[in-house]
Amino acid sequence: MPPGLLAVFAHPDDEALVAGGVLAQHAAEGARTAVVTATWAPGTPRAGELADALTALGVREPLRLLGYADHRVPDSAPGRSRWCDVPVDEAVGHLVAHIREVRPEIVVTHDAYGQLTGHPDHRHTHRMTLLAVTAAALGQLYPEAGEPWQPGALYLATHPHSGAAELGELLDGVGKSVLSVPDTHVTATVDVRPWADRKWAAITAHRSEAERERALPGILARLPEETRNRIIGTEYYTRVTFAPGTPGGLRRLTV
């Protein structure tokens, strides 16, 4: 059985944009594949779009929404705290519960920069996930969240300088910053072209974002198909190791 994978991202559409190919690949190979999304409440339009995107990727696990508010969109979760304002103990406890329930061999989340544009929700998700992956293995922490579980590896979805140039120009054109990492920080380069159709279907399932001029799904939607497929056809990750493993350029994510 391929290694199970749990992806933890800040917003609906992050999962498709930065890890859609890997999610589709793991799901197609029969691995248990799940996604936790920190923001937007059940019943909101973007929660419905997320459900459609996960279906497009072949993810059969139920929707896992923490239901906090987007840093910049209070109406995303009326009456709830912004994700960035949630106490660390509360945020980590929620993620530990999902890790112990899914029991993945691999966890994927944002890098420390927060995916190119440095969104505060992305950076906060990165920090909380690092803490949760460690805490999930410690039985005396969050005992109510289930039996301890230690994933074999944590992968940070990232963008190297060499792979971000074309996408960076597009984002710069709409006034957004670009934060990439040295190429040496990338330990897994995954060719996801065989799953590009599923990845693109998942991206466009986020209809409200695909209609926005400055949102990345909207930017990609205006590109020629060949250009778009070249941009979304490779995914990059930095591996944080919790168990012995082999670094380097890999065909897929491994434990």
mmCIF file of C-alpha atoms in Angstrom:
data_model
loop_
_atom_site.group_PDB
_atom_site.id
_atom_site.type_symbol
_atom_site.label_atom_id
_atom_site.label_comp_id
_atom_site.label_asym_id
_atom_site.label_seq_id
_atom_site.Cartn_x
_atom_site.Cartn_y
_atom_site.Cartn_z
ATOM 1 C CA MET A 1 0.000 0.000 0.000
ATOM 2 C CA PRO A 2 1.426 3.450 -0.904
ATOM 3 C CA PRO A 3 2.132 5.739 2.059
ATOM 4 C CA GLY A 4 -0.864 7.639 3.393
ATOM 5 C CA LEU A 5 -0.775 11.402 3.014
ATOM 6 C CA LEU A 6 -2.366 14.234 4.990
ATOM 7 C CA ALA A 7 -2.147 17.755 3.543
ATOM 8 C CA VAL A 8 -2.673 20.756 5.824
ATOM 9 C CA PHE A 9 -3.310 24.078 4.105
ATOM 10 C CA ALA A 10 -4.702 27.468 5.026
ATOM 11 C CA HIS A 11 -7.412 28.142 2.429
ATOM 12 C CA PRO A 12 -9.605 26.359 -0.067
ATOM 13 C CA ASP A 13 -7.575 26.296 -3.334
ATOM 14 C CA ASP A 14 -4.148 25.990 -1.647
ATOM 15 C CA GLU A 15 -4.393 22.198 -1.833
ATOM 16 C CA ALA A 16 -4.981 22.253 -5.597
ATOM 17 C CA LEU A 17 -2.488 24.957 -6.488
ATOM 18 C CA VAL A 18 0.572 23.730 -4.607
ATOM 19 C CA ALA A 19 0.007 19.994 -4.065
ATOM 20 C CA GLY A 20 -2.813 18.988 -6.407
ATOM 21 C CA GLY A 21 -0.614 16.702 -8.464
ATOM 22 C CA VAL A 22 0.796 14.824 -5.491
ATOM 23 C CA LEU A 23 -2.661 14.511 -3.920
ATOM 24 C CA ALA A 24 -4.097 13.128 -7.177
ATOM 25 C CA GLN A 25 -1.163 10.730 -7.533
ATOM 26 C CA HIS A 26 -1.444 9.316 -4.028
ATOM 27 C CA ALA A 27 -5.216 8.985 -4.311
ATOM 28 C CA ALA A 28 -4.926 7.222 -7.689
ATOM 29 C CA GLU A 29 -2.451 4.733 -6.207
ATOM 30 C CA GLY A 30 -4.920 3.796 -3.491
ATOM 31 C CA ALA A 31 -3.228 5.568 -0.591
ATOM 32 C CA ARG A 32 -5.340 7.096 2.148
ATOM 33 C CA THR A 33 -5.286 10.781 1.181
ATOM 34 C CA ALA A 34 -6.850 13.567 3.235
ATOM 35 C CA VAL A 35 -6.809 17.368 3.375
ATOM 36 C CA VAL A 36 -7.262 19.673 6.372
ATOM 37 C CA THR A 37 -8.181 23.281 5.554
ATOM 38 C CA ALA A 38 -7.846 25.849 8.332
ATOM 39 C CA THR A 39 -10.173 28.605 7.102
ATOM 40 C CA TRP A 40 -13.697 29.083 5.781
ATOM 41 C CA ALA A 41 -16.671 27.613 7.571
ATOM 42 C CA PRO A 42 -18.866 24.730 6.432
ATOM 43 C CA GLY A 43 -21.777 26.007 4.376
ATOM 44 C CA THR A 44 -19.883 28.900 2.797
ATOM 45 C CA PRO A 45 -19.457 28.950 -0.998
ATOM 46 C CA ARG A 46 -15.733 28.263 -0.859
ATOM 47 C CA ALA A 47 -16.296 25.213 1.335
ATOM 48 C CA GLY A 48 -18.521 23.821 -1.408
ATOM 49 C CA GLU A 49 -15.860 24.585 -4.006
ATOM 50 C CA LEU A 50 -13.293 22.761 -1.880
ATOM 51 C CA ALA A 51 -15.484 19.668 -1.801
ATOM 52 C CA ASP A 52 -15.688 19.752 -5.614
ATOM 53 C CA ALA A 53 -11.917 20.210 -5.895
ATOM 54 C CA LEU A 54 -11.186 17.205 -3.685
ATOM 55 C CA THR A 55 -13.564 15.108 -5.778
ATOM 56 C CA ALA A 56 -11.670 16.177 -8.909
ATOM 57 C CA LEU A 57 -8.411 15.060 -7.269
ATOM 58 C CA GLY A 58 -9.878 11.686 -6.317
ATOM 59 C CA VAL A 59 -9.664 12.353 -2.556
ATOM 60 C CA ARG A 60 -12.368 10.217 -0.943
ATOM 61 C CA GLU A 61 -11.852 11.305 2.668
ATOM 62 C CA PRO A 62 -14.554 13.589 4.097
ATOM 63 C CA LEU A 63 -14.130 17.361 4.087
ATOM 64 C CA ARG A 64 -11.964 18.469 7.036
ATOM 65 C CA LEU A 65 -12.538 22.168 7.744
ATOM 66 C CA LEU A 66 -11.278 23.805 10.932
ATOM 67 C CA GLY A 67 -13.708 26.623 10.115
ATOM 68 C CA TYR A 68 -11.736 29.681 11.232
ATOM 69 C CA ALA A 69 -11.823 33.037 9.471
ATOM 70 C CA ASP A 70 -9.485 34.000 6.665
ATOM 71 C CA HIS A 71 -7.083 36.732 7.788
ATOM 72 C CA ARG A 72 -8.489 39.107 5.164
ATOM 73 C CA VAL A 73 -12.107 37.899 4.895
ATOM 74 C CA PRO A 74 -14.023 38.019 8.208
ATOM 75 C CA ASP A 75 -17.209 36.784 6.510
ATOM 76 C CA SER A 76 -15.462 33.515 5.701
ATOM 77 C CA ALA A 77 -16.421 32.271 9.182
ATOM 78 C CA PRO A 78 -18.952 34.569 10.860
ATOM 79 C CA GLY A 79 -18.489 34.684 14.617
ATOM 80 C CA ARG A 80 -15.231 32.685 14.564
ATOM 81 C CA SER A 81 -11.727 33.909 15.293
ATOM 82 C CA ARG A 82 -9.271 34.590 12.513
ATOM 83 C CA TRP A 83 -6.991 31.580 12.051
ATOM 84 C CA CYS A 84 -3.932 33.737 12.786
ATOM 85 C CA ASP A 85 -5.446 34.743 16.154
ATOM 86 C CA VAL A 86 -6.274 31.248 17.407
ATOM 87 C CA PRO A 87 -4.251 30.270 20.530
ATOM 88 C CA VAL A 88 -1.412 27.911 19.699
ATOM 89 C CA ASP A 89 -2.665 25.179 22.018
ATOM 90 C CA GLU A 90 -6.101 25.214 20.386
ATOM 91 C CA ALA A 91 -4.776 25.226 16.822
ATOM 92 C CA VAL A 92 -2.230 22.480 17.435
ATOM 93 C CA GLY A 93 -4.803 20.365 19.266
ATOM 94 C CA HIS A 94 -7.129 20.387 16.249
ATOM 95 C CA LEU A 95 -4.330 19.340 13.910
ATOM 96 C CA VAL A 96 -3.079 16.637 16.270
ATOM 97 C CA ALA A 97 -6.572 15.122 16.299
ATOM 98 C CA HIS A 98 -6.607 14.908 12.491
ATOM 99 C CA ILE A 99 -3.089 13.460 12.342
ATOM 100 C CA ARG A 100 -3.960 10.770 14.875
ATOM 101 C CA GLU A 101 -7.209 9.940 13.088
ATOM 102 C CA VAL A 102 -5.747 9.707 9.573
ATOM 103 C CA ARG A 103 -2.404 8.241 10.757
ATOM 104 C CA PRO A 104 -0.504 9.345 7.646
ATOM 105 C CA GLU A 105 3.038 8.351 6.828
ATOM 106 C CA ILE A 106 3.507 11.738 5.116
ATOM 107 C CA VAL A 107 2.264 15.223 6.027
ATOM 108 C CA VAL A 108 2.407 18.111 3.533
ATOM 109 C CA THR A 109 1.993 21.805 4.350
ATOM 110 C CA HIS A 110 3.156 25.322 3.414
ATOM 111 C CA ASP A 111 6.794 26.339 3.648
ATOM 112 C CA ALA A 112 8.015 28.956 6.139
ATOM 113 C CA TYR A 113 7.628 31.791 3.607
ATOM 114 C CA GLY A 114 3.993 30.930 2.984
ATOM 115 C CA GLN A 115 3.931 29.981 -0.694
ATOM 116 C CA LEU A 116 5.304 32.738 -2.902
ATOM 117 C CA THR A 117 3.126 35.599 -1.613
ATOM 118 C CA GLY A 118 3.741 35.115 2.114
ATOM 119 C CA HIS A 119 0.086 35.159 3.164
ATOM 120 C CA PRO A 120 -0.114 35.324 6.989
ATOM 121 C CA ASP A 121 -2.521 32.374 7.095
ATOM 122 C CA HIS A 122 -0.025 30.278 5.130
ATOM 123 C CA ARG A 123 2.822 31.100 7.497
ATOM 124 C CA HIS A 124 0.649 30.394 10.537
ATOM 125 C CA THR A 125 -0.410 27.039 9.086
ATOM 126 C CA HIS A 126 3.242 26.147 8.544
ATOM 127 C CA ARG A 127 4.099 26.878 12.174
ATOM 128 C CA MET A 128 1.086 25.082 13.628
ATOM 129 C CA THR A 129 1.655 21.999 11.461
ATOM 130 C CA LEU A 130 5.303 21.689 12.499
ATOM 131 C CA LEU A 131 4.227 21.766 16.133
ATOM 132 C CA ALA A 132 1.355 19.339 15.558
ATOM 133 C CA VAL A 133 3.469 16.729 13.764
ATOM 134 C CA THR A 134 5.800 16.671 16.761
ATOM 135 C CA ALA A 135 3.022 16.738 19.367
ATOM 136 C CA ALA A 136 1.009 13.974 17.685
ATOM 137 C CA ALA A 137 3.686 11.436 18.656
ATOM 138 C CA LEU A 138 3.689 12.396 22.346
ATOM 139 C CA GLY A 139 1.052 10.506 24.312
ATOM 140 C CA GLN A 140 0.995 12.931 27.220
ATOM 141 C CA LEU A 141 0.021 15.792 24.903
ATOM 142 C CA TYR A 142 -3.640 16.014 23.855
ATOM 143 C CA PRO A 143 -4.551 12.546 25.201
ATOM 144 C CA GLU A 144 -8.187 13.202 24.280
ATOM 145 C CA ALA A 145 -7.182 13.421 20.602
ATOM 146 C CA GLY A 146 -6.482 9.710 20.163
ATOM 147 C CA GLU A 147 -3.564 7.320 20.198
ATOM 148 C CA PRO A 148 -0.137 8.832 19.440
ATOM 149 C CA TRP A 149 1.107 8.747 15.869
ATOM 150 C CA GLN A 150 4.414 9.821 14.342
ATOM 151 C CA PRO A 151 4.437 10.532 10.577
ATOM 152 C CA GLY A 152 7.606 9.402 8.850
ATOM 153 C CA ALA A 153 8.205 12.703 7.058
ATOM 154 C CA LEU A 154 6.918 16.231 6.680
ATOM 155 C CA TYR A 155 7.123 17.910 3.274
ATOM 156 C CA LEU A 156 6.936 21.682 2.848
ATOM 157 C CA ALA A 157 5.461 22.734 -0.488
ATOM 158 C CA THR A 158 7.794 25.395 -1.858
ATOM 159 C CA HIS A 159 9.100 27.148 -4.967
ATOM 160 C CA PRO A 160 12.804 27.293 -5.885
ATOM 161 C CA HIS A 161 14.288 30.374 -7.512
ATOM 162 C CA SER A 162 14.756 28.502 -10.796
ATOM 163 C CA GLY A 163 11.186 27.195 -10.857
ATOM 164 C CA ALA A 164 9.428 30.379 -9.805
ATOM 165 C CA ALA A 165 10.594 32.787 -12.491
ATOM 166 C CA GLU A 166 7.632 32.463 -14.859
ATOM 167 C CA LEU A 167 5.043 32.351 -12.105
ATOM 168 C CA GLY A 168 6.814 35.194 -10.339
ATOM 169 C CA GLU A 169 6.476 37.439 -13.374
ATOM 170 C CA LEU A 170 2.740 36.764 -13.469
ATOM 171 C CA LEU A 171 2.286 37.578 -9.793
ATOM 172 C CA ASP A 172 4.484 40.639 -10.050
ATOM 173 C CA GLY A 173 2.220 41.833 -12.843
ATOM 174 C CA VAL A 174 -0.729 42.049 -10.432
ATOM 175 C CA GLY A 175 1.292 43.658 -7.649
ATOM 176 C CA LYS A 176 2.030 40.572 -5.551
ATOM 177 C CA SER A 177 5.365 39.730 -3.977
ATOM 178 C CA VAL A 178 7.258 36.559 -4.803
ATOM 179 C CA LEU A 179 9.075 34.564 -2.116
ATOM 180 C CA SER A 180 11.096 31.608 -3.362
ATOM 181 C CA VAL A 181 13.925 29.526 -1.893
ATOM 182 C CA PRO A 182 17.415 28.578 -3.104
ATOM 183 C CA ASP A 183 17.322 25.530 -5.336
ATOM 184 C CA THR A 184 19.412 23.606 -2.799
ATOM 185 C CA HIS A 185 16.489 23.770 -0.339
ATOM 186 C CA VAL A 186 14.379 21.552 -2.603
ATOM 187 C CA THR A 187 14.674 17.855 -1.736
ATOM 188 C CA ALA A 188 11.809 16.489 -3.862
ATOM 189 C CA THR A 189 10.943 17.612 -7.380
ATOM 190 C CA VAL A 190 7.812 15.802 -8.528
ATOM 191 C CA ASP A 191 6.721 15.588 -12.167
ATOM 192 C CA VAL A 192 2.921 15.742 -11.893
ATOM 193 C CA ARG A 193 2.143 16.090 -15.608
ATOM 194 C CA PRO A 194 0.332 12.704 -15.649
ATOM 195 C CA TRP A 195 -2.137 14.220 -13.156
ATOM 196 C CA ALA A 196 -2.236 17.732 -14.644
ATOM 197 C CA ASP A 197 -5.811 17.333 -15.915
ATOM 198 C CA ARG A 198 -7.033 16.421 -12.433
ATOM 199 C CA LYS A 199 -5.003 19.207 -10.886
ATOM 200 C CA TRP A 200 -6.416 21.789 -13.294
ATOM 201 C CA ALA A 201 -9.959 20.512 -12.741
ATOM 202 C CA ALA A 202 -9.416 20.960 -9.004
ATOM 203 C CA ILE A 203 -8.047 24.487 -9.446
ATOM 204 C CA THR A 204 -11.004 25.552 -11.586
ATOM 205 C CA ALA A 205 -13.425 23.960 -9.111
ATOM 206 C CA HIS A 206 -12.553 26.975 -6.949
ATOM 207 C CA ARG A 207 -14.823 29.035 -9.166
ATOM 208 C CA SER A 208 -14.891 32.212 -7.102
ATOM 209 C CA GLU A 209 -11.081 32.389 -7.188
ATOM 210 C CA ALA A 210 -10.858 31.536 -10.890
ATOM 211 C CA GLU A 211 -13.061 34.564 -11.580
ATOM 212 C CA ARG A 212 -10.819 36.975 -9.673
ATOM 213 C CA GLU A 213 -8.253 38.877 -11.706
ATOM 214 C CA ARG A 214 -5.520 38.939 -9.032
ATOM 215 C CA ALA A 215 -6.068 35.456 -7.593
ATOM 216 C CA LEU A 216 -3.682 32.766 -8.843
ATOM 217 C CA PRO A 217 -6.458 30.511 -10.250
ATOM 218 C CA GLY A 218 -7.719 33.508 -12.235
ATOM 219 C CA ILE A 219 -4.223 34.328 -13.480
ATOM 220 C CA LEU A 220 -3.678 30.735 -14.606
ATOM 221 C CA ALA A 221 -7.077 30.593 -16.287
ATOM 222 C CA ARG A 222 -6.107 33.450 -18.615
ATOM 223 C CA LEU A 223 -2.923 31.729 -19.814
ATOM 224 C CA PRO A 224 -2.534 29.600 -22.941
ATOM 225 C CA GLU A 225 -2.991 25.928 -22.089
ATOM 226 C CA GLU A 226 0.619 25.032 -22.941
ATOM 227 C CA THR A 227 1.983 27.740 -20.640
ATOM 228 C CA ARG A 228 -0.387 26.820 -17.838
ATOM 229 C CA ASN A 229 0.461 23.121 -18.030
ATOM 230 C CA ARG A 230 4.160 23.925 -17.894
ATOM 231 C CA ILE A 231 3.651 25.943 -14.697
ATOM 232 C CA ILE A 232 1.446 23.428 -12.893
ATOM 233 C CA GLY A 233 3.268 20.322 -14.141
ATOM 234 C CA THR A 234 6.013 20.305 -11.495
ATOM 235 C CA GLU A 235 5.713 20.492 -7.714
ATOM 236 C CA TYR A 236 8.577 21.197 -5.329
ATOM 237 C CA TYR A 237 9.010 20.174 -1.700
ATOM 238 C CA THR A 238 11.478 20.491 1.141
ATOM 239 C CA ARG A 239 11.570 17.429 3.348
ATOM 240 C CA VAL A 240 11.696 17.609 7.138
ATOM 241 C CA THR A 241 12.724 14.159 8.310
ATOM 242 C CA PHE A 242 11.326 12.449 11.396
ATOM 243 C CA ALA A 243 12.590 8.977 10.443
ATOM 244 C CA PRO A 244 15.577 7.749 8.365
ATOM 245 C CA GLY A 245 15.143 8.379 4.664
ATOM 246 C CA THR A 246 16.898 9.242 1.426
ATOM 247 C CA PRO A 247 16.959 12.899 0.309
ATOM 248 C CA GLY A 248 17.331 14.023 -3.256
ATOM 249 C CA GLY A 249 15.265 14.504 -6.397
ATOM 250 C CA LEU A 250 12.461 11.987 -6.104
ATOM 251 C CA ARG A 251 9.815 10.732 -8.522
ATOM 252 C CA ARG A 252 7.182 10.989 -5.800
ATOM 253 C CA LEU A 253 6.972 11.731 -2.110
ATOM 254 C CA THR A 254 8.288 8.901 0.049
ATOM 255 C CA VAL A 255 8.388 8.153 3.751
#
